[in-house]
PDB file of C-alpha atoms in Angstrom:
ATOM      1  CA  UNK T   1      24.030 -14.176 -38.034  1.00 86.00           C
ATOM      2  CA  UNK T   2      22.804 -15.051 -34.445  1.00 92.00           C
ATOM      3  CA  UNK T   3      24.914 -14.127 -31.563  1.00 96.00           C
ATOM      4  CA  UNK T   4      24.436 -15.020 -27.855  1.00 97.00           C
ATOM      5  CA  UNK T   5      23.510 -12.041 -25.372  1.00 98.00           C
ATOM      6  CA  UNK T   6      23.750 -12.569 -21.516  1.00 98.00           C
ATOM      7  CA  UNK T   7      21.254 -10.008 -19.679  1.00 98.00           C
ATOM      8  CA  UNK T   8      21.042  -9.151 -16.237  1.00 97.00           C
ATOM      9  CA  UNK T   9      17.529  -8.339 -15.120  1.00 97.00           C
ATOM     10  CA  UNK T  10      15.572  -6.955 -12.364  1.00 97.00           C
ATOM     11  CA  UNK T  11      11.743  -7.175 -11.592  1.00 96.00           C
ATOM     12  CA  UNK T  12       9.269  -6.653  -9.245  1.00 95.00           C
ATOM     13  CA  UNK T  13       7.375  -9.981  -9.370  1.00 93.00           C
ATOM     14  CA  UNK T  14       4.276  -8.816  -7.503  1.00 92.00           C
ATOM     15  CA  UNK T  15       1.666  -9.262 -10.559  1.00 94.00           C
ATOM     16  CA  UNK T  16       3.499 -11.942 -12.265  1.00 94.00           C
ATOM     17  CA  UNK T  17       2.962 -15.708 -12.298  1.00 92.00           C
ATOM     18  CA  UNK T  18       6.837 -16.219 -11.863  1.00 90.00           C
ATOM     19  CA  UNK T  19       9.639 -16.589 -14.381  1.00 91.00           C
ATOM     20  CA  UNK T  20       8.625 -19.218 -16.601  1.00 92.00           C
ATOM     21  CA  UNK T  21       5.996 -19.717 -19.319  1.00 86.00           C
ATOM     22  CA  UNK T  22       2.794 -21.147 -18.353  1.00 83.00           C
ATOM     23  CA  UNK T  23      -0.039 -22.556 -20.709  1.00 80.00           C
ATOM     24  CA  UNK T  24      -2.616 -19.723 -21.137  1.00 81.00           C
ATOM     25  CA  UNK T  25      -0.788 -17.332 -18.888  1.00 81.00           C
ATOM     26  CA  UNK T  26       1.057 -14.164 -20.420  1.00 82.00           C
ATOM     27  CA  UNK T  27       2.003 -12.837 -17.305  1.00 93.00           C
ATOM     28  CA  UNK T  28       5.322 -14.368 -16.700  1.00 95.00           C
ATOM     29  CA  UNK T  29       8.764 -12.352 -16.955  1.00 96.00           C
ATOM     30  CA  UNK T  30      10.053 -14.849 -19.393  1.00 96.00           C
ATOM     31  CA  UNK T  31       7.124 -14.183 -21.773  1.00 94.00           C
ATOM     32  CA  UNK T  32       7.251 -10.379 -21.461  1.00 96.00           C
ATOM     33  CA  UNK T  33      11.049 -10.489 -22.176  1.00 96.00           C
ATOM     34  CA  UNK T  34      10.263 -12.793 -25.370  1.00 95.00           C
ATOM     35  CA  UNK T  35       7.575 -10.554 -26.612  1.00 94.00           C
ATOM     36  CA  UNK T  36       9.444  -7.429 -26.641  1.00 96.00           C
ATOM     37  CA  UNK T  37      12.597  -9.300 -28.099  1.00 96.00           C
ATOM     38  CA  UNK T  38      10.512 -10.590 -30.683  1.00 94.00           C
ATOM     39  CA  UNK T  39       9.335  -7.491 -31.736  1.00 94.00           C
ATOM     40  CA  UNK T  40      12.612  -5.972 -31.641  1.00 94.00           C
ATOM     41  CA  UNK T  41      14.046  -8.561 -33.823  1.00 93.00           C
ATOM     42  CA  UNK T  42      10.789  -9.407 -36.204  1.00 87.00           C
ATOM     43  CA  UNK T  43      11.198 -12.620 -35.431  1.00 83.00           C
ATOM     44  CA  UNK T  44       8.666 -14.877 -37.236  1.00 81.00           C
ATOM     45  CA  UNK T  45       5.678 -16.551 -35.308  1.00 81.00           C
ATOM     46  CA  UNK T  46       7.076 -20.064 -35.811  1.00 79.00           C
ATOM     47  CA  UNK T  47      10.541 -19.226 -34.685  1.00 85.00           C
ATOM     48  CA  UNK T  48       9.939 -17.011 -31.734  1.00 85.00           C
ATOM     49  CA  UNK T  49      12.973 -15.578 -29.470  1.00 92.00           C
ATOM     50  CA  UNK T  50      13.619 -17.959 -26.343  1.00 94.00           C
ATOM     51  CA  UNK T  51      15.208 -16.465 -23.174  1.00 96.00           C
ATOM     52  CA  UNK T  52      16.919 -18.870 -20.987  1.00 95.00           C
ATOM     53  CA  UNK T  53      16.988 -18.019 -17.167  1.00 94.00           C
ATOM     54  CA  UNK T  54      19.675 -18.880 -14.668  1.00 93.00           C
ATOM     55  CA  UNK T  55      16.854 -20.373 -12.623  1.00 89.00           C
ATOM     56  CA  UNK T  56      12.949 -19.770 -12.000  1.00 85.00           C
ATOM     57  CA  UNK T  57      11.063 -17.941  -9.665  1.00 86.00           C
ATOM     58  CA  UNK T  58       7.646 -18.590  -8.323  1.00 87.00           C
ATOM     59  CA  UNK T  59       4.554 -16.065  -8.793  1.00 88.00           C
ATOM     60  CA  UNK T  60       5.114 -13.044  -6.583  1.00 86.00           C
ATOM     61  CA  UNK T  61       8.889 -13.368  -6.380  1.00 89.00           C
ATOM     62  CA  UNK T  62      11.228 -10.458  -6.997  1.00 92.00           C
ATOM     63  CA  UNK T  63      14.869 -10.665  -8.355  1.00 94.00           C
ATOM     64  CA  UNK T  64      17.660  -8.117  -8.234  1.00 92.00           C
ATOM     65  CA  UNK T  65      19.817  -9.571 -10.742  1.00 94.00           C
ATOM     66  CA  UNK T  66      18.692 -12.635 -12.508  1.00 95.00           C
ATOM     67  CA  UNK T  67      20.998 -13.556 -15.143  1.00 96.00           C
ATOM     68  CA  UNK T  68      19.594 -14.712 -18.827  1.00 97.00           C
ATOM     69  CA  UNK T  69      20.876 -15.506 -22.227  1.00 97.00           C
ATOM     70  CA  UNK T  70      19.232 -15.085 -25.397  1.00 97.00           C
ATOM     71  CA  UNK T  71      20.284 -16.002 -29.132  1.00 96.00           C
ATOM     72  CA  UNK T  72      19.523 -13.006 -31.240  1.00 95.00           C
ATOM     73  CA  UNK T  73      19.965 -11.976 -34.800  1.00 92.00           C
ATOM     74  CA  UNK T  74      20.179  -8.340 -34.834  1.00 94.00           C
ATOM     75  CA  UNK T  75      22.602  -5.538 -35.751  1.00 94.00           C
ATOM     76  CA  UNK T  76      21.645  -3.589 -32.801  1.00 96.00           C
ATOM     77  CA  UNK T  77      24.718  -3.317 -30.243  1.00 97.00           C
ATOM     78  CA  UNK T  78      24.235  -4.489 -26.624  1.00 97.00           C
ATOM     79  CA  UNK T  79      23.540  -0.980 -25.202  1.00 98.00           C
ATOM     80  CA  UNK T  80      21.042  -0.619 -28.321  1.00 97.00           C
ATOM     81  CA  UNK T  81      19.145  -3.720 -27.313  1.00 97.00           C
ATOM     82  CA  UNK T  82      19.066  -2.590 -23.502  1.00 98.00           C
ATOM     83  CA  UNK T  83      17.928   0.736 -24.229  1.00 98.00           C
ATOM     84  CA  UNK T  84      15.008  -0.702 -26.518  1.00 98.00           C
ATOM     85  CA  UNK T  85      14.037  -3.335 -23.768  1.00 97.00           C
ATOM     86  CA  UNK T  86      13.937  -0.951 -21.046  1.00 98.00           C
ATOM     87  CA  UNK T  87      11.881   1.410 -23.249  1.00 98.00           C
ATOM     88  CA  UNK T  88       9.251  -1.175 -23.988  1.00 98.00           C
ATOM     89  CA  UNK T  89       9.144  -3.559 -21.012  1.00 97.00           C
ATOM     90  CA  UNK T  90       6.673  -2.870 -18.430  1.00 97.00           C
ATOM     91  CA  UNK T  91       7.723  -0.512 -15.261  1.00 97.00           C
ATOM     92  CA  UNK T  92       8.348  -3.397 -13.347  1.00 96.00           C
ATOM     93  CA  UNK T  93      10.947  -5.361 -15.157  1.00 98.00           C
ATOM     94  CA  UNK T  94      14.070  -3.661 -15.972  1.00 98.00           C
ATOM     95  CA  UNK T  95      17.420  -4.691 -17.925  1.00 98.00           C
ATOM     96  CA  UNK T  96      20.617  -3.625 -16.056  1.00 98.00           C
ATOM     97  CA  UNK T  97      23.196  -5.055 -18.274  1.00 97.00           C
ATOM     98  CA  UNK T  98      23.302  -6.586 -21.851  1.00 98.00           C
ATOM     99  CA  UNK T  99      26.354  -8.000 -23.437  1.00 97.00           C
ATOM    100  CA  UNK T 100      27.666 -10.392 -26.214  1.00 97.00           C
ATOM    101  CA  UNK T 101      28.578 -13.721 -24.580  1.00 96.00           C
ATOM    102  CA  UNK T 102      30.244 -17.057 -25.786  1.00 95.00           C
ATOM    103  CA  UNK T 103      28.094 -19.310 -27.959  1.00 94.00           C
ATOM    104  CA  UNK T 104      28.652 -21.814 -25.443  1.00 95.00           C
ATOM    105  CA  UNK T 105      27.323 -19.761 -22.571  1.00 95.00           C
ATOM    106  CA  UNK T 106      24.186 -21.116 -20.925  1.00 94.00           C
ATOM    107  CA  UNK T 107      22.889 -19.029 -18.093  1.00 94.00           C
ATOM    108  CA  UNK T 108      21.257 -21.908 -16.163  1.00 92.00           C
ATOM    109  CA  UNK T 109      23.995 -24.227 -16.785  1.00 90.00           C
ATOM    110  CA  UNK T 110      26.817 -21.737 -15.862  1.00 90.00           C
ATOM    111  CA  UNK T 111      25.084 -20.457 -12.586  1.00 88.00           C
ATOM    112  CA  UNK T 112      27.445 -20.598  -9.678  1.00 87.00           C
ATOM    113  CA  UNK T 113      24.873 -19.975  -6.820  1.00 86.00           C
ATOM    114  CA  UNK T 114      21.778 -17.701  -5.930  1.00 87.00           C
ATOM    115  CA  UNK T 115      21.365 -15.633  -3.028  1.00 86.00           C
ATOM    116  CA  UNK T 116      17.891 -15.323  -1.314  1.00 86.00           C
ATOM    117  CA  UNK T 117      16.815 -12.404   0.687  1.00 86.00           C
ATOM    118  CA  UNK T 118      13.701 -12.915   3.066  1.00 86.00           C
ATOM    119  CA  UNK T 119      12.804  -9.334   4.987  1.00 87.00           C
ATOM    120  CA  UNK T 120      10.675  -9.250   7.955  1.00 89.00           C
ATOM    121  CA  UNK T 121       9.250  -6.371  10.017  1.00 89.00           C
ATOM    122  CA  UNK T 122       8.157  -5.961  13.367  1.00 88.00           C
ATOM    123  CA  UNK T 123       6.793  -2.756  14.785  1.00 86.00           C
ATOM    124  CA  UNK T 124       4.193  -0.436  16.053  1.00 86.00           C
ATOM    125  CA  UNK T 125       2.905   0.683  12.747  1.00 87.00           C
ATOM    126  CA  UNK T 126       2.835  -1.024   9.099  1.00 87.00           C
ATOM    127  CA  UNK T 127       5.401  -0.425   6.672  1.00 89.00           C
ATOM    128  CA  UNK T 128       3.180   1.191   3.893  1.00 91.00           C
ATOM    129  CA  UNK T 129       5.690   1.974   1.322  1.00 91.00           C
ATOM    130  CA  UNK T 130       7.632  -1.602   1.834  1.00 87.00           C
ATOM    131  CA  UNK T 131       4.459  -3.492   2.088  1.00 86.00           C
ATOM    132  CA  UNK T 132       5.222  -5.576  -1.044  1.00 86.00           C
ATOM    133  CA  UNK T 133       8.637  -6.429  -0.050  1.00 88.00           C
ATOM    134  CA  UNK T 134       8.433  -7.623   3.964  1.00 88.00           C
ATOM    135  CA  UNK T 135       6.599  -9.998   6.141  1.00 88.00           C
ATOM    136  CA  UNK T 136       5.011  -8.372   9.061  1.00 90.00           C
ATOM    137  CA  UNK T 137       5.384 -10.304  12.009  1.00 90.00           C
ATOM    138  CA  UNK T 138       3.005 -10.310  14.977  1.00 90.00           C
ATOM    139  CA  UNK T 139       5.811 -10.435  17.395  1.00 90.00           C
ATOM    140  CA  UNK T 140       9.226  -9.506  18.016  1.00 89.00           C
ATOM    141  CA  UNK T 141      11.677 -12.554  16.670  1.00 89.00           C
ATOM    142  CA  UNK T 142      14.416 -14.159  18.749  1.00 90.00           C
ATOM    143  CA  UNK T 143      17.401 -13.201  16.601  1.00 90.00           C
ATOM    144  CA  UNK T 144      19.624 -15.488  18.438  1.00 91.00           C
ATOM    145  CA  UNK T 145      17.491 -18.532  18.265  1.00 92.00           C
ATOM    146  CA  UNK T 146      17.153 -17.742  14.645  1.00 91.00           C
ATOM    147  CA  UNK T 147      20.806 -17.644  14.188  1.00 91.00           C
ATOM    148  CA  UNK T 148      21.165 -21.001  16.209  1.00 92.00           C
ATOM    149  CA  UNK T 149      18.569 -22.819  14.043  1.00 92.00           C
ATOM    150  CA  UNK T 150      20.126 -21.265  10.824  1.00 91.00           C
ATOM    151  CA  UNK T 151      23.406 -23.213  11.474  1.00 93.00           C
ATOM    152  CA  UNK T 152      21.582 -26.584  11.025  1.00 92.00           C
ATOM    153  CA  UNK T 153      20.818 -25.562   7.817  1.00 91.00           C
ATOM    154  CA  UNK T 154      24.231 -24.697   6.580  1.00 92.00           C
ATOM    155  CA  UNK T 155      26.092 -27.452   4.472  1.00 92.00           C
ATOM    156  CA  UNK T 156      24.862 -30.021   1.865  1.00 93.00           C
ATOM    157  CA  UNK T 157      21.040 -31.319   2.831  1.00 92.00           C
ATOM    158  CA  UNK T 158      18.715 -33.437   0.931  1.00 90.00           C
ATOM    159  CA  UNK T 159      15.592 -31.278   0.475  1.00 85.00           C
ATOM    160  CA  UNK T 160      13.268 -33.869  -1.028  1.00 85.00           C
ATOM    161  CA  UNK T 161      10.738 -33.511   1.956  1.00 84.00           C
ATOM    162  CA  UNK T 162       9.883 -30.109   0.772  1.00 82.00           C
ATOM    163  CA  UNK T 163       9.179 -30.897  -2.739  1.00 80.00           C
ATOM    164  CA  UNK T 164       5.466 -31.380  -3.933  1.00 78.00           C
ATOM    165  CA  UNK T 165       6.703 -34.403  -5.874  1.00 74.00           C
ATOM    166  CA  UNK T 166       8.060 -36.867  -3.569  1.00 67.00           C
ATOM    167  CA  UNK T 167       8.943 -38.912  -6.747  1.00 71.00           C
ATOM    168  CA  UNK T 168      11.369 -35.969  -8.423  1.00 69.00           C
ATOM    169  CA  UNK T 169      13.934 -37.367 -10.726  1.00 77.00           C
ATOM    170  CA  UNK T 170      16.157 -34.573 -10.310  1.00 82.00           C
ATOM    171  CA  UNK T 171      18.461 -33.945  -7.672  1.00 85.00           C
ATOM    172  CA  UNK T 172      16.868 -32.456  -4.190  1.00 86.00           C
ATOM    173  CA  UNK T 173      20.622 -32.120  -2.663  1.00 89.00           C
ATOM    174  CA  UNK T 174      21.229 -28.541  -2.183  1.00 87.00           C
ATOM    175  CA  UNK T 175      24.206 -26.693  -0.388  1.00 89.00           C
ATOM    176  CA  UNK T 176      23.554 -23.607   1.695  1.00 91.00           C
ATOM    177  CA  UNK T 177      26.634 -21.699   2.126  1.00 89.00           C
ATOM    178  CA  UNK T 178      25.682 -19.218   4.350  1.00 90.00           C
ATOM    179  CA  UNK T 179      22.711 -17.843   5.980  1.00 90.00           C
ATOM    180  CA  UNK T 180      22.739 -14.105   7.772  1.00 89.00           C
ATOM    181  CA  UNK T 181      20.502 -13.189   9.952  1.00 89.00           C
ATOM    182  CA  UNK T 182      20.524  -9.095  10.694  1.00 84.00           C
ATOM    183  CA  UNK T 183      19.135  -7.268  13.294  1.00 76.00           C
ATOM    184  CA  UNK T 184      16.567  -4.414  13.139  1.00 65.00           C
ATOM    185  CA  UNK T 185      15.555  -3.035   9.926  1.00 56.00           C
ATOM    186  CA  UNK T 186      15.368   0.819  10.113  1.00 47.00           C
ATOM    187  CA  UNK T 187      12.560   2.780   8.611  1.00 47.00           C
ATOM    188  CA  UNK T 188      13.747   6.587   8.546  1.00 48.00           C
ATOM    189  CA  UNK T 189      11.138   9.152  10.173  1.00 45.00           C
ATOM    190  CA  UNK T 190      10.495  12.435   8.500  1.00 45.00           C
ATOM    191  CA  UNK T 191       8.883  15.504   9.737  1.00 45.00           C
TER     192      UNK T 191
END
């Protein structure tokens, strides 16, 4: 009998074409998860495992705690599923948690919010070890002006003008609860 499993996933999206399946493209997070789970459950090719993510990420985007759910017919415990997945997934995808959830749980429809983090670096040298995770700025930003501008984005706004498809039928209204702009990022110096 199938059970619904909730998973918390983290990934470095550098080499992936985003979360969601794409035609003739194997390098998606969803595709990698489904391949491993289908192998684990011996799912027939005509009934593959489908992982439902709380949202989608674009190519090259990373996630620290993406929630997803999947219906599986397996006798393995949640811990055994997590161990199996972490053993066979690529090194840039990891499962932080697996647990059985209600049959009615749907990660996309139950999502309560998302947190985005954009990290910039300004300094005299290049951030070699963090280069995939930061945007290098050519000049020092004015943090106070950024904070003032960020206040204008808070609240409910229609972001239709930022969409590729101006006739999008889904709502483009979003609520920005908070924006936090922090000061310097400190890189440790070693001798």
